[in-house]
Each structure stands twice: as structure tokens, then as C-alpha cells.
């Protein structure tokens, strides 16, 4: 394999690269030849996971959050994620925009209206009537629970582990490096390489699902504007065009490409949010932002440990009830992103302390997410008819957004903007935002996957990065074709199955970090020199 890598002009670990590339190729070919059996297999796997291991996903993320708070608040919070004397490479603003745009920018655009409206029209908690004030409060709380603090916990834990072992100990930029205290030199052997290959495949699938959702939303927007249609063919065409844009950004590199796109994208998203605030029910939304803080804090403990345990008592609920299609799907989907986001965030966080890293990555994006959902969610529910009296007053206009979401989730944002002035301009603006988020996620993921193969923070040859960018687009296209009319539900099946092994890997990062912290020479104020790698060999 070394000879083949040299012949192709690659600078990578050939075992990791060719194994991951080969398995990706096999999966794509299998999807082309046997789409129905593969779809059925994923459906069965997903049903088993959500029925038997849904509790494991929900408990696990809560444990991760508790560990992160302990790590940041403890004396270990002083540890700098880099060599002694290192300083952060990026300003706080650039750091935030890069991790946010590479994280869940596409997801907020997709679900900002759709999720609150879904829960508003179909309340998941027992005894709540649809379209009531109680349903609205629960809808906002659940949406922020899904995409706020807990989502960023799933990104922060791997990010901390990568930043600690890769930046501080200068180990290879690979997921296996995180497990050095547990595996020692075996991270360079078959076990370590298997971990890295699994992480690469998980990242490809996680990003591919997001690209599939993004292309479906862009197709819905273009159809609303120009009547282009929003079927699989249109989505694949959009995917091909934007994958080409992402590859161009990949070639430019991290500082010029991803940083520029991230700063531009977050500026456009904030502008869109202020447009809704100003041209919507401004006073109502300002009050809603404040009240949403209280609702989130009030409902978070209940939602964080809610397992939908009584779902099996209702014969109409299949596969572990409502949580299987929402919370478990979210955690499984998000964790497939965690190697990509974790290494990406570790790369841009070199020189920050553990305390700065944890509270920055947890709190800043979660705060933005809360404000985003408070503005888009409350405004969408008011347009739809918030409360039975309001719905009666709206007459035939009541329930328009709920109907749009029920018909097509990707259409939700564009149906929402029909209630604003400059409708076509704003819908087009939203399409551009989703497209740039799309490109940012793709080029960030391609750079990180390339790092996982090379083991170095510096980009490999252009052809390597182009290959991974094209591979992400190809897998996303195959998933769109596999999904067919089933759409989101088919993507949920794939990502839930893929997410389980990655979730187990992230769980094992906690004992590895604890052992690493235990080897540090720390008093309550001063940080001493980091231990040498040989320290981990002594029992």
C-alpha cells in the first residue's frame, strides 16, 4: 500500500486511507446494486437500537455534560491545551463563528421553524392539547433541549479530548490518539487504525445526512421561488453543484476558505434573525426571548432524563415511542459529527485553557441557539395561531405553517417567510445561507477527514482533500436516492445505526481523559510541566 500511495502522490497513512476509501466505495456500490435490502437492514437495526439502547444514549449525554462541568470547574481547568506559553490563534469572534458554522448552522436553518411547529401541532408530552399555550411552551423547550447545551456537549467532549492529547502531547491528529493512556503504543497498530477508520466512516455518514437535509431544503426553497421541483433528481443536482463549491474552498485551505465562509455565513444568519425580529412581532419576541430562558432552565432537568418509559404501554407507539424518532435520532446523528467537529474545534482552539474551551464551546453556541429558536419558533407559532382563541380569529389562515411542515419539513422555513415583506428576496437569501452552511460543513469535514488519514494538522496534498470532498457528496447522493419518498425517516434509520459505535467510542474518552489529568503535576493554582508519554507506561 505504501508503493500505491507514493505512486498516486498521496501523503497519508495508506492503511487508514485505503481501508476507509475502500469501505466507502463498497457501500456506494452496494447501495446502487441492492438499495432495498440495505434499506431494510438499516430499518431493522434502527428499530432494535432505539427500543433497547435509547436509554443509553440519553443517560450517556447527561454523564458527558456532568464530566465536562467537573473538568472545567476543577483545578484541571487551568491546563492549557497546547505547549507551555501557547496563545490562541484566533480571536474569540472568529473562533465562535468557525465552530458554529462548521457545527449546526445547517441544522438550525432546517429545524428553526420545523421543530417547534412539529411539537406545537403534535405535542409529545402526554395530556397536552395541540396548538395551546402549554403546547407552545413545551415545543420551544424541547427544540432548545435538542439543539442547545446537550448537542454541544456531544461536540465538546471529543473536542476536549482531541485538544488535550493532540495539542498538548503532540500526538498524531487522529481519534486513536485520544486513547493513548488506555491503549499506549497500540494506537499505532491494528486497534488504533480500526478506531480511525470507524471514525472516518462515521464522519462521512454524519456529514452526508446533513448534506442530504441541506440539499432538500435548498430544493424546497428553489421550488417555492421558481417551481423547479424538489424531487431526488433536483436534490442530487444541487448536491453536485455545492459539492463543487465546497471542493474549491477545500483547495484554498482552512484560514482563507473555512474562516472566510464562516464569518460571512454567521453574519448573514444574524442578519436574517434580526429581520424576523424587526419585521415580526418585535415586542412579543423580545418578551419571548426572556421567557424562553426561564422555560429552558425550568424544563431542562425533566427533559434531559425523560426516557419515554411508558411508551410501550401504548400499543400505538412502535420502537420506543416518540423519543426514538427525535432525541435518540438527534444524539446518534450528532455523535457521528463529533470526530469531525471535535478535531476541527481542537485545531482552532490550540492555546486555550480547559476552562475557556469547555465553557466557550458549551455556552456561546447554546446561547445563540436559544435566541434563534425563541425568535423563529415563537414567531412561527404566532403566525400559525397560538392558542385556540387566536386560531379562531385567524379563520382559514390558522394552521398554514403546521400544514406546510406536515407536507414537507424542508418547506417549513419558506412557508414561514411568506408572512413577511420582501418574501421572494428573503426566501432567496435563506437559500444562499443554507448553501454556504452546506459548503462550510463539507469543506470543514473534508479537511478533518484528511487530517485523520495523515495524522498531521497541516493539510495533505490537494488531491487527497478533493477526494474526501467528492466522497462526502457521493455518499450524500446515494443516501438521497436510498431515502426516496421516505425522506427524513430513511436518513434517521441510517444515522442511528452508524451512530452507535461512535457513541461508545466517545464514552471511552472520559476514562482516558481522567487518567491523563491524573498524570498532571498540578496544585490548586499553578500548572506544572506536562508529563511525558512514558509516564502512561507505569502502572
Coordinates of C-alpha atoms in Angstrom, one line a residue:
X1 CA 0.0 0.0 0.0
X2 CA 2.9 2.3 0.6
X3 CA 4.0 1.9 -3.0
X4 CA 0.5 2.7 -4.3
X5 CA 0.3 5.8 -2.1
X6 CA 3.6 7.1 -3.4
X7 CA 2.6 6.3 -7.0
X8 CA -0.7 8.3 -6.5
X9 CA 1.2 11.2 -4.9
X10 CA -0.5 10.8 -1.5
X11 CA 0.9 11.8 1.8
X12 CA -1.1 9.7 4.2
X13 CA -1.3 6.5 6.3
X14 CA -2.0 4.1 3.5
X15 CA -3.8 1.5 5.7
X16 CA -6.2 4.1 7.1
X17 CA -6.7 5.9 3.8
X18 CA -7.3 2.9 1.5
X19 CA -9.3 0.9 4.0
X20 CA -11.7 3.9 4.6
X21 CA -11.8 4.7 0.9
X22 CA -12.4 1.1 0.0
X23 CA -15.3 0.6 2.5
X24 CA -16.9 3.8 1.3
X25 CA -16.7 2.6 -2.3
X26 CA -18.1 -0.8 -1.3
X27 CA -21.0 0.9 0.5
X28 CA -21.8 3.1 -2.5
X29 CA -21.7 0.2 -4.9
X30 CA -23.9 -1.9 -2.6
X31 CA -26.5 0.9 -2.4
X32 CA -26.6 1.0 -6.2
X33 CA -27.0 -2.7 -6.6
X34 CA -29.1 -3.6 -3.5
X35 CA -30.9 -0.5 -2.3
X36 CA -34.0 -2.3 -0.9
X37 CA -32.2 -5.0 1.2
X38 CA -29.8 -2.4 2.6
X39 CA -32.7 -0.1 3.4
X40 CA -34.5 -2.9 5.2
X41 CA -31.4 -3.8 7.2
X42 CA -30.9 -0.3 8.4
X43 CA -34.6 -0.2 9.4
X44 CA -34.3 -3.3 11.5
X45 CA -31.1 -2.1 13.1
X46 CA -32.5 1.3 14.0
X47 CA -35.7 -0.3 15.5
X48 CA -33.5 -2.6 17.7
X49 CA -31.3 0.3 18.8
X50 CA -34.0 2.7 19.8
X51 CA -36.0 0.0 21.5
X52 CA -33.2 -1.5 23.6
X53 CA -30.5 1.2 23.8
X54 CA -32.4 4.5 23.7
X55 CA -31.9 4.9 27.4
X56 CA -28.1 4.5 26.9
X57 CA -28.0 7.5 24.5
X58 CA -30.0 9.7 26.8
X59 CA -28.1 8.8 30.0
X60 CA -24.7 9.0 28.2
X61 CA -25.1 12.6 27.1
X62 CA -26.1 13.7 30.6
X63 CA -23.0 11.9 32.0
X64 CA -20.8 13.7 29.4
X65 CA -22.2 17.1 30.4
X66 CA -21.6 16.4 34.1
X67 CA -18.0 15.3 33.4
X68 CA -17.3 18.5 31.3
X69 CA -18.6 20.8 34.0
X70 CA -16.4 19.0 36.6
X71 CA -13.3 19.2 34.3
X72 CA -13.8 22.9 33.7
X73 CA -14.6 23.8 37.4
X74 CA -11.8 21.6 38.9
X75 CA -8.2 22.5 39.3
X76 CA -7.6 20.9 35.9
X77 CA -9.4 23.8 34.3
X78 CA -6.1 25.8 34.3
X79 CA -4.4 23.4 31.9
X80 CA -3.6 25.0 28.6
X81 CA -4.4 23.0 25.5
X82 CA -1.1 23.3 23.9
X83 CA 2.6 23.7 24.7
X84 CA 3.6 25.9 27.6
X85 CA 3.2 29.6 26.7
X86 CA 1.0 29.0 23.7
X87 CA -1.7 31.5 22.9
X88 CA -5.0 31.2 21.0
X89 CA -4.5 31.6 17.2
X90 CA -8.0 33.1 16.6
X91 CA -9.9 35.9 18.1
X92 CA -13.0 35.0 20.2
X93 CA -15.3 36.1 17.5
X94 CA -13.6 34.2 14.7
X95 CA -13.3 31.2 17.0
X96 CA -17.0 31.2 17.7
X97 CA -18.2 31.7 14.1
X98 CA -15.9 28.9 12.8
X99 CA -17.1 26.3 15.4
X100 CA -20.7 27.4 14.9
X101 CA -20.8 27.4 11.2
X102 CA -18.9 24.1 11.0
X103 CA -21.2 22.7 13.6
X104 CA -25.0 23.1 13.4
X105 CA -25.6 26.1 11.2
X106 CA -27.4 23.9 8.6
X107 CA -29.4 22.2 11.3
X108 CA -30.7 25.5 12.8
X109 CA -31.8 26.6 9.3
X110 CA -33.5 23.3 8.7
X111 CA -35.2 22.9 12.1
X112 CA -35.6 26.5 13.3
X113 CA -39.2 26.7 12.3
X114 CA -39.9 23.0 11.6
X115 CA -39.2 21.5 15.0
X116 CA -41.2 24.0 17.2
X117 CA -44.1 23.8 14.8
X118 CA -44.0 20.0 14.8
X119 CA -44.2 19.8 18.6
X120 CA -46.8 22.6 18.7
X121 CA -49.1 20.7 16.3
X122 CA -48.3 17.2 17.7
X123 CA -47.3 17.6 21.4
X124 CA -45.0 14.7 22.5
X125 CA -45.8 15.0 26.2
X126 CA -48.9 13.3 27.5
X127 CA -52.0 15.3 28.3
X128 CA -51.1 18.4 26.2
X129 CA -53.6 19.7 23.7
X130 CA -52.2 20.8 20.3
X131 CA -51.9 24.5 19.4
X132 CA -52.4 25.6 23.1
X133 CA -50.1 27.9 25.1
X134 CA -48.9 24.8 27.0
X135 CA -48.0 23.1 23.8
X136 CA -46.1 26.2 22.6
X137 CA -44.0 26.3 25.8
X138 CA -43.2 22.6 25.6
X139 CA -42.4 22.9 21.9
X140 CA -39.8 25.7 22.5
X141 CA -38.3 23.9 25.5
X142 CA -37.9 20.6 23.6
X143 CA -36.4 22.2 20.5
X144 CA -33.7 24.0 22.5
X145 CA -33.1 20.9 24.5
X146 CA -32.4 19.0 21.3
X147 CA -30.1 21.7 19.7
X148 CA -28.7 23.6 22.7
X149 CA -26.5 22.5 25.6
X150 CA -26.8 18.8 25.1
X151 CA -25.9 18.9 21.4
X152 CA -22.8 21.0 22.1
X153 CA -21.9 18.6 24.9
X154 CA -21.6 15.9 22.2
X155 CA -19.2 18.1 20.3
X156 CA -17.3 19.4 23.4
X157 CA -16.2 16.1 25.0
X158 CA -14.4 14.8 21.9
X159 CA -13.1 18.3 21.2
X160 CA -11.6 18.5 24.7
X161 CA -10.0 15.0 24.3
X162 CA -8.5 15.8 21.0
X163 CA -7.3 19.2 22.1
X164 CA -5.7 17.8 25.2
X165 CA -3.9 14.8 23.7
X166 CA -3.1 16.2 20.3
X167 CA -2.3 19.8 21.1
X168 CA -0.7 19.2 24.5
X169 CA 1.2 15.9 23.8
X170 CA 1.7 16.4 20.1
X171 CA 0.3 13.0 19.2
X172 CA -0.9 12.3 15.7
X173 CA -4.1 14.1 14.7
X174 CA -6.2 11.0 14.9
X175 CA -9.1 9.8 17.0
X176 CA -6.9 6.9 18.3
X177 CA -4.6 9.4 19.9
X178 CA -7.2 10.1 22.5
X179 CA -6.9 6.6 23.8
X180 CA -3.2 6.7 24.4
X181 CA -3.5 6.3 28.2
X182 CA -5.6 3.2 27.7
X183 CA -4.0 1.6 24.6
X184 CA -0.5 3.1 24.8
X185 CA 1.6 2.1 21.7
X186 CA -1.3 0.1 20.3
X187 CA -2.8 3.3 18.9
X188 CA -0.2 2.8 16.1
X189 CA -1.3 -0.8 15.5
X190 CA -4.4 -2.5 14.2
X191 CA -6.7 -1.4 17.1
X192 CA -5.8 2.2 16.6
X193 CA -6.2 2.1 12.9
X194 CA -9.6 0.4 13.3
X195 CA -10.7 3.2 15.5
X196 CA -9.6 5.8 13.0
X197 CA -11.3 4.0 10.0
X198 CA -14.5 3.8 12.0
X199 CA -14.3 7.5 12.9
X200 CA -13.7 8.4 9.2
X201 CA -16.7 6.4 8.1
X202 CA -18.9 7.8 10.9
X203 CA -17.9 11.3 9.9
X204 CA -18.7 10.7 6.2
X205 CA -22.2 9.4 7.1
X206 CA -23.0 12.1 9.6
X207 CA -22.0 14.9 7.2
X208 CA -23.7 13.1 4.3
X209 CA -27.0 13.1 6.2
X210 CA -26.7 16.8 6.9
X211 CA -25.8 17.5 3.2
X212 CA -28.9 15.5 2.3
X213 CA -31.1 17.6 4.6
X214 CA -29.5 20.8 3.3
X215 CA -30.0 19.9 -0.3
X216 CA -33.6 19.0 0.3
X217 CA -34.2 22.4 2.0
X218 CA -32.4 24.2 -0.9
X219 CA -34.6 22.3 -3.4
X220 CA -37.7 23.2 -1.4
X221 CA -36.7 26.9 -1.5
X222 CA -35.9 26.9 -5.2
X223 CA -39.2 25.2 -5.9
X224 CA -41.1 27.8 -3.9
X225 CA -39.3 30.6 -5.8
X226 CA -39.1 29.2 -9.3
X227 CA -41.2 26.0 -9.4
X228 CA -38.2 23.8 -10.1
X229 CA -39.5 20.8 -8.2
X230 CA -37.9 19.3 -5.2
X231 CA -37.5 15.6 -6.0
X232 CA -34.4 13.4 -5.7
X233 CA -33.1 14.4 -9.1
X234 CA -33.2 18.1 -8.2
X235 CA -31.6 17.4 -4.8
X236 CA -28.7 15.4 -6.4
X237 CA -28.1 18.2 -8.9
X238 CA -27.9 20.8 -6.1
X239 CA -25.6 18.5 -4.2
X240 CA -23.3 18.2 -7.2
X241 CA -23.1 22.0 -7.7
X242 CA -22.5 22.8 -4.0
X243 CA -20.0 19.9 -3.6
X244 CA -18.0 21.6 -6.3
X245 CA -18.2 24.9 -4.4
X246 CA -17.0 23.1 -1.2
X247 CA -14.1 21.4 -3.1
X248 CA -13.0 24.9 -4.3
X249 CA -13.0 26.0 -0.7
X250 CA -11.1 22.9 0.4
X251 CA -8.3 23.7 -2.1
X252 CA -8.0 27.2 -0.7
X253 CA -7.4 25.9 2.8
X254 CA -8.6 26.4 6.4
X255 CA -7.6 30.0 7.2
X256 CA -8.7 31.5 3.8
X257 CA -11.6 29.2 2.9
X258 CA -13.4 28.0 6.1
X259 CA -12.7 31.2 8.1
X260 CA -14.0 33.4 5.3
X261 CA -17.1 31.4 4.7
X262 CA -17.8 31.0 8.4
X263 CA -17.6 34.7 9.1
X264 CA -19.7 35.6 6.1
X265 CA -22.3 32.9 6.9
X266 CA -22.8 33.8 10.5
X267 CA -23.2 37.4 9.6
X268 CA -25.9 36.5 7.1
X269 CA -27.7 34.3 9.6
X270 CA -27.6 37.0 12.2
X271 CA -29.0 39.5 9.7
X272 CA -31.8 37.1 8.9
X273 CA -32.6 36.6 12.6
X274 CA -32.8 40.4 13.1
X275 CA -35.0 40.7 10.0
X276 CA -37.5 38.4 11.6
X277 CA -37.2 40.2 14.9
X278 CA -37.8 43.6 13.4
X279 CA -40.5 42.8 10.8
X280 CA -42.2 40.3 13.0
X281 CA -44.0 40.9 16.3
X282 CA -41.0 42.6 17.9
X283 CA -42.3 43.2 21.4
X284 CA -43.8 39.7 21.6
X285 CA -40.4 38.2 20.5
X286 CA -38.3 40.3 22.9
X287 CA -40.6 39.1 25.8
X288 CA -40.4 35.6 24.3
X289 CA -36.5 35.6 24.4
X290 CA -36.5 36.4 28.1
X291 CA -39.3 34.0 28.9
X292 CA -37.6 31.2 26.9
X293 CA -34.5 31.4 29.2
X294 CA -36.8 30.6 32.1
X295 CA -38.6 27.8 30.3
X296 CA -35.4 26.2 29.3
X297 CA -34.0 26.2 32.8
X298 CA -37.3 25.0 34.3
X299 CA -37.8 22.1 31.8
X300 CA -34.2 21.1 31.2
X301 CA -33.9 18.6 34.2
X302 CA -37.2 16.9 33.2
X303 CA -36.4 16.7 29.5
X304 CA -32.7 15.7 30.0
X305 CA -33.7 12.5 31.8
X306 CA -37.0 11.8 30.0
X307 CA -36.9 8.3 28.6
X308 CA -40.4 8.0 27.3
X309 CA -40.6 4.9 29.5
X310 CA -44.3 4.5 29.3
X311 CA -44.4 4.5 25.5
X312 CA -44.6 0.7 25.5
X313 CA -47.9 0.9 27.5
X314 CA -49.5 2.4 24.4
X315 CA -49.9 -0.1 21.6
X316 CA -50.0 2.7 19.0
X317 CA -46.3 3.5 19.8
X318 CA -43.7 1.5 18.0
X319 CA -40.0 1.3 18.5
X320 CA -39.7 3.0 21.8
X321 CA -42.2 5.8 21.2
X322 CA -41.7 9.4 20.3
X323 CA -38.1 9.6 21.6
X324 CA -36.9 7.1 19.1
X325 CA -37.6 9.4 16.2
X326 CA -36.4 12.6 17.8
X327 CA -34.0 12.6 20.8
X328 CA -32.2 9.3 20.0
X329 CA -32.0 10.3 16.4
X330 CA -30.5 13.6 17.3
X331 CA -27.9 12.2 19.6
X332 CA -26.9 9.4 17.2
X333 CA -26.7 11.9 14.3
X334 CA -24.8 14.5 16.3
X335 CA -22.3 11.9 17.6
X336 CA -21.3 10.9 14.1
X337 CA -20.2 14.5 13.6
X338 CA -18.2 14.5 16.9
X339 CA -14.9 13.3 15.4
X340 CA -15.1 15.9 12.7
X341 CA -16.3 18.8 14.9
X342 CA -14.1 17.7 17.8
X343 CA -10.8 17.7 15.8
X344 CA -11.9 20.8 13.9
X345 CA -12.6 22.7 17.2
X346 CA -9.4 21.3 18.8
X347 CA -7.4 22.6 15.8
X348 CA -8.8 26.1 16.1
X349 CA -8.6 26.1 20.0
X350 CA -4.9 25.5 20.4
X351 CA -3.6 27.6 23.3
X352 CA -6.9 28.0 25.2
X353 CA -7.3 26.5 28.7
X354 CA -9.7 23.7 29.5
X355 CA -12.0 26.1 31.3
X356 CA -12.1 28.5 28.4
X357 CA -12.6 25.7 26.0
X358 CA -15.4 23.9 27.8
X359 CA -17.4 27.0 28.8
X360 CA -16.8 28.7 25.4
X361 CA -17.8 25.7 23.3
X362 CA -20.8 24.8 25.5
X363 CA -22.2 28.2 26.3
X364 CA -21.7 30.6 23.3
X365 CA -23.4 28.4 20.6
X366 CA -26.1 27.3 23.1
X367 CA -27.0 30.9 23.8
X368 CA -27.2 31.7 20.1
X369 CA -29.4 28.6 19.6
X370 CA -31.8 29.6 22.4
X371 CA -32.2 33.1 20.9
X372 CA -32.6 31.7 17.4
X373 CA -35.4 29.3 18.4
X374 CA -37.1 31.9 20.6
X375 CA -37.3 34.3 17.6
X376 CA -38.2 31.8 14.8
X377 CA -40.2 29.4 16.9
X378 CA -42.4 31.8 18.7
X379 CA -43.0 33.9 15.6
X380 CA -43.9 30.8 13.6
X381 CA -46.4 29.6 16.3
X382 CA -48.0 33.1 16.4
X383 CA -48.4 33.1 12.7
X384 CA -49.9 29.6 12.9
X385 CA -52.3 30.6 15.6
X386 CA -51.1 30.4 19.2
X387 CA -54.0 29.4 21.4
X388 CA -57.5 28.3 20.5
X389 CA -58.9 31.8 20.6
X390 CA -56.1 33.1 18.2
X391 CA -56.8 30.2 15.8
X392 CA -60.5 31.0 15.8
X393 CA -59.7 34.7 15.0
X394 CA -57.4 33.7 12.1
X395 CA -60.0 31.5 10.5
X396 CA -58.8 29.8 7.3
X397 CA -55.3 31.2 7.8
X398 CA -54.8 29.2 11.0
X399 CA -52.5 26.2 10.7
X400 CA -50.9 27.2 7.4
X401 CA -47.3 26.6 8.7
X402 CA -48.3 23.4 10.5
X403 CA -49.8 22.1 7.2
X404 CA -46.6 23.0 5.4
X405 CA -44.5 21.2 7.9
X406 CA -46.8 18.1 7.8
X407 CA -46.5 18.1 4.0
X408 CA -42.7 18.7 3.8
X409 CA -40.3 19.5 6.6
X410 CA -37.8 21.2 4.3
X411 CA -40.5 23.6 3.2
X412 CA -41.2 25.0 6.7
X413 CA -38.8 27.9 6.6
X414 CA -40.0 29.1 3.2
X415 CA -43.7 28.8 4.2
X416 CA -42.8 30.9 7.3
X417 CA -41.3 33.7 5.2
X418 CA -44.5 34.0 3.2
X419 CA -45.8 36.0 6.2
X420 CA -43.1 38.7 5.8
X421 CA -42.5 41.6 3.4
X422 CA -39.9 41.1 0.6
X423 CA -40.9 37.4 0.6
X424 CA -39.1 36.3 -2.5
X425 CA -35.9 38.2 -1.6
X426 CA -35.8 36.7 1.9
X427 CA -36.6 33.2 0.7
X428 CA -33.7 33.5 -1.8
X429 CA -31.5 35.0 0.9
X430 CA -32.3 31.9 3.1
X431 CA -31.4 29.6 0.2
X432 CA -28.0 31.3 0.0
X433 CA -27.4 30.9 3.7
X434 CA -28.2 27.2 3.6
X435 CA -25.9 26.8 0.6
X436 CA -23.0 28.5 2.3
X437 CA -23.6 26.5 5.5
X438 CA -23.6 23.4 3.3
X439 CA -20.2 24.3 1.7
X440 CA -18.7 25.2 5.1
X441 CA -19.7 21.9 6.7
X442 CA -18.4 19.9 3.7
X443 CA -15.1 21.7 3.4
X444 CA -14.5 21.5 7.1
X445 CA -15.3 17.8 7.2
X446 CA -13.0 17.1 4.2
X447 CA -10.1 18.9 5.9
X448 CA -10.6 17.0 9.1
X449 CA -11.0 13.6 7.4
X450 CA -7.8 14.3 5.6
X451 CA -6.1 15.1 8.9
X452 CA -7.4 11.8 10.3
X453 CA -5.6 10.0 7.5
X454 CA -2.4 11.9 7.5
X455 CA -2.2 12.3 11.3
X456 CA -1.0 15.9 10.9
X457 CA -2.6 19.3 11.4
X458 CA -1.2 20.6 8.1
X459 CA -3.3 19.8 5.0
X460 CA -2.2 17.0 2.8
X461 CA -1.9 17.2 -1.0
X462 CA -4.8 18.8 -2.8
X463 CA -5.9 15.6 -4.4
X464 CA -6.5 13.9 -1.0
X465 CA -8.7 16.7 0.2
X466 CA -10.6 16.8 -3.2
X467 CA -11.1 13.0 -2.9
X468 CA -12.8 13.3 0.5
X469 CA -14.9 16.2 -0.6
X470 CA -16.2 14.3 -3.6
X471 CA -16.7 11.2 -1.4
X472 CA -19.0 13.1 1.0
X473 CA -21.0 14.4 -1.9
X474 CA -21.3 10.9 -3.4
X475 CA -22.4 9.2 -0.2
X476 CA -24.9 12.0 0.4
X477 CA -26.3 11.5 -3.2
X478 CA -26.7 7.8 -2.6
X479 CA -28.5 8.4 0.7
X480 CA -30.9 10.8 -1.0
X481 CA -31.6 8.1 -3.6
X482 CA -32.0 5.4 -0.9
X483 CA -34.3 7.7 1.1
X484 CA -36.6 8.2 -1.9
X485 CA -40.1 9.0 -0.8
X486 CA -39.4 8.0 2.8
X487 CA -37.1 11.1 3.1
X488 CA -36.2 12.0 6.6
X489 CA -37.2 8.7 8.2
X490 CA -34.8 6.8 5.9
X491 CA -32.0 9.1 6.9
X492 CA -32.9 8.6 10.5
X493 CA -32.5 4.8 10.1
X494 CA -29.1 5.1 8.6
X495 CA -27.6 7.5 11.0
X496 CA -29.0 5.8 14.2
X497 CA -27.2 2.6 13.2
X498 CA -24.0 4.3 12.3
X499 CA -24.0 6.5 15.4
X500 CA -24.0 3.6 18.0
X501 CA -20.3 2.5 17.7
X502 CA -19.2 6.2 17.6
X503 CA -21.2 6.9 20.7
X504 CA -19.4 4.0 22.5
X505 CA -16.0 5.4 21.4
X506 CA -16.9 8.8 22.8
X507 CA -17.9 7.3 26.1
X508 CA -14.4 5.7 26.4
X509 CA -12.8 9.2 26.1
X510 CA -13.8 10.0 29.7
X511 CA -11.6 7.4 31.4
X512 CA -8.8 8.3 29.0
X513 CA -9.1 12.0 30.0
X514 CA -9.3 11.2 33.7
X515 CA -6.1 9.2 33.5
X516 CA -4.4 12.0 31.6
X517 CA -5.5 14.5 34.2
X518 CA -4.2 12.3 37.0
X519 CA -0.7 12.4 35.5
X520 CA -0.5 16.2 35.5
X521 CA 1.5 17.9 38.2
X522 CA -1.0 20.4 39.4
X523 CA -1.6 22.4 42.6
X524 CA -4.7 24.4 43.1
X525 CA -3.3 27.5 41.2
X526 CA -0.2 26.7 39.2
X527 CA 0.2 24.4 36.3
X528 CA 3.4 22.4 36.2
X529 CA 5.1 20.8 33.3
X530 CA 3.0 18.2 31.4
X531 CA 4.0 14.6 32.0
X532 CA 6.0 12.7 29.3
X533 CA 4.2 10.0 27.3
X534 CA 6.4 7.4 29.0
X535 CA 4.5 8.2 32.3
X536 CA 1.5 6.3 31.0
X537 CA 3.5 3.1 30.8
X538 CA 3.9 2.9 34.6
X539 CA 1.1 1.2 36.4

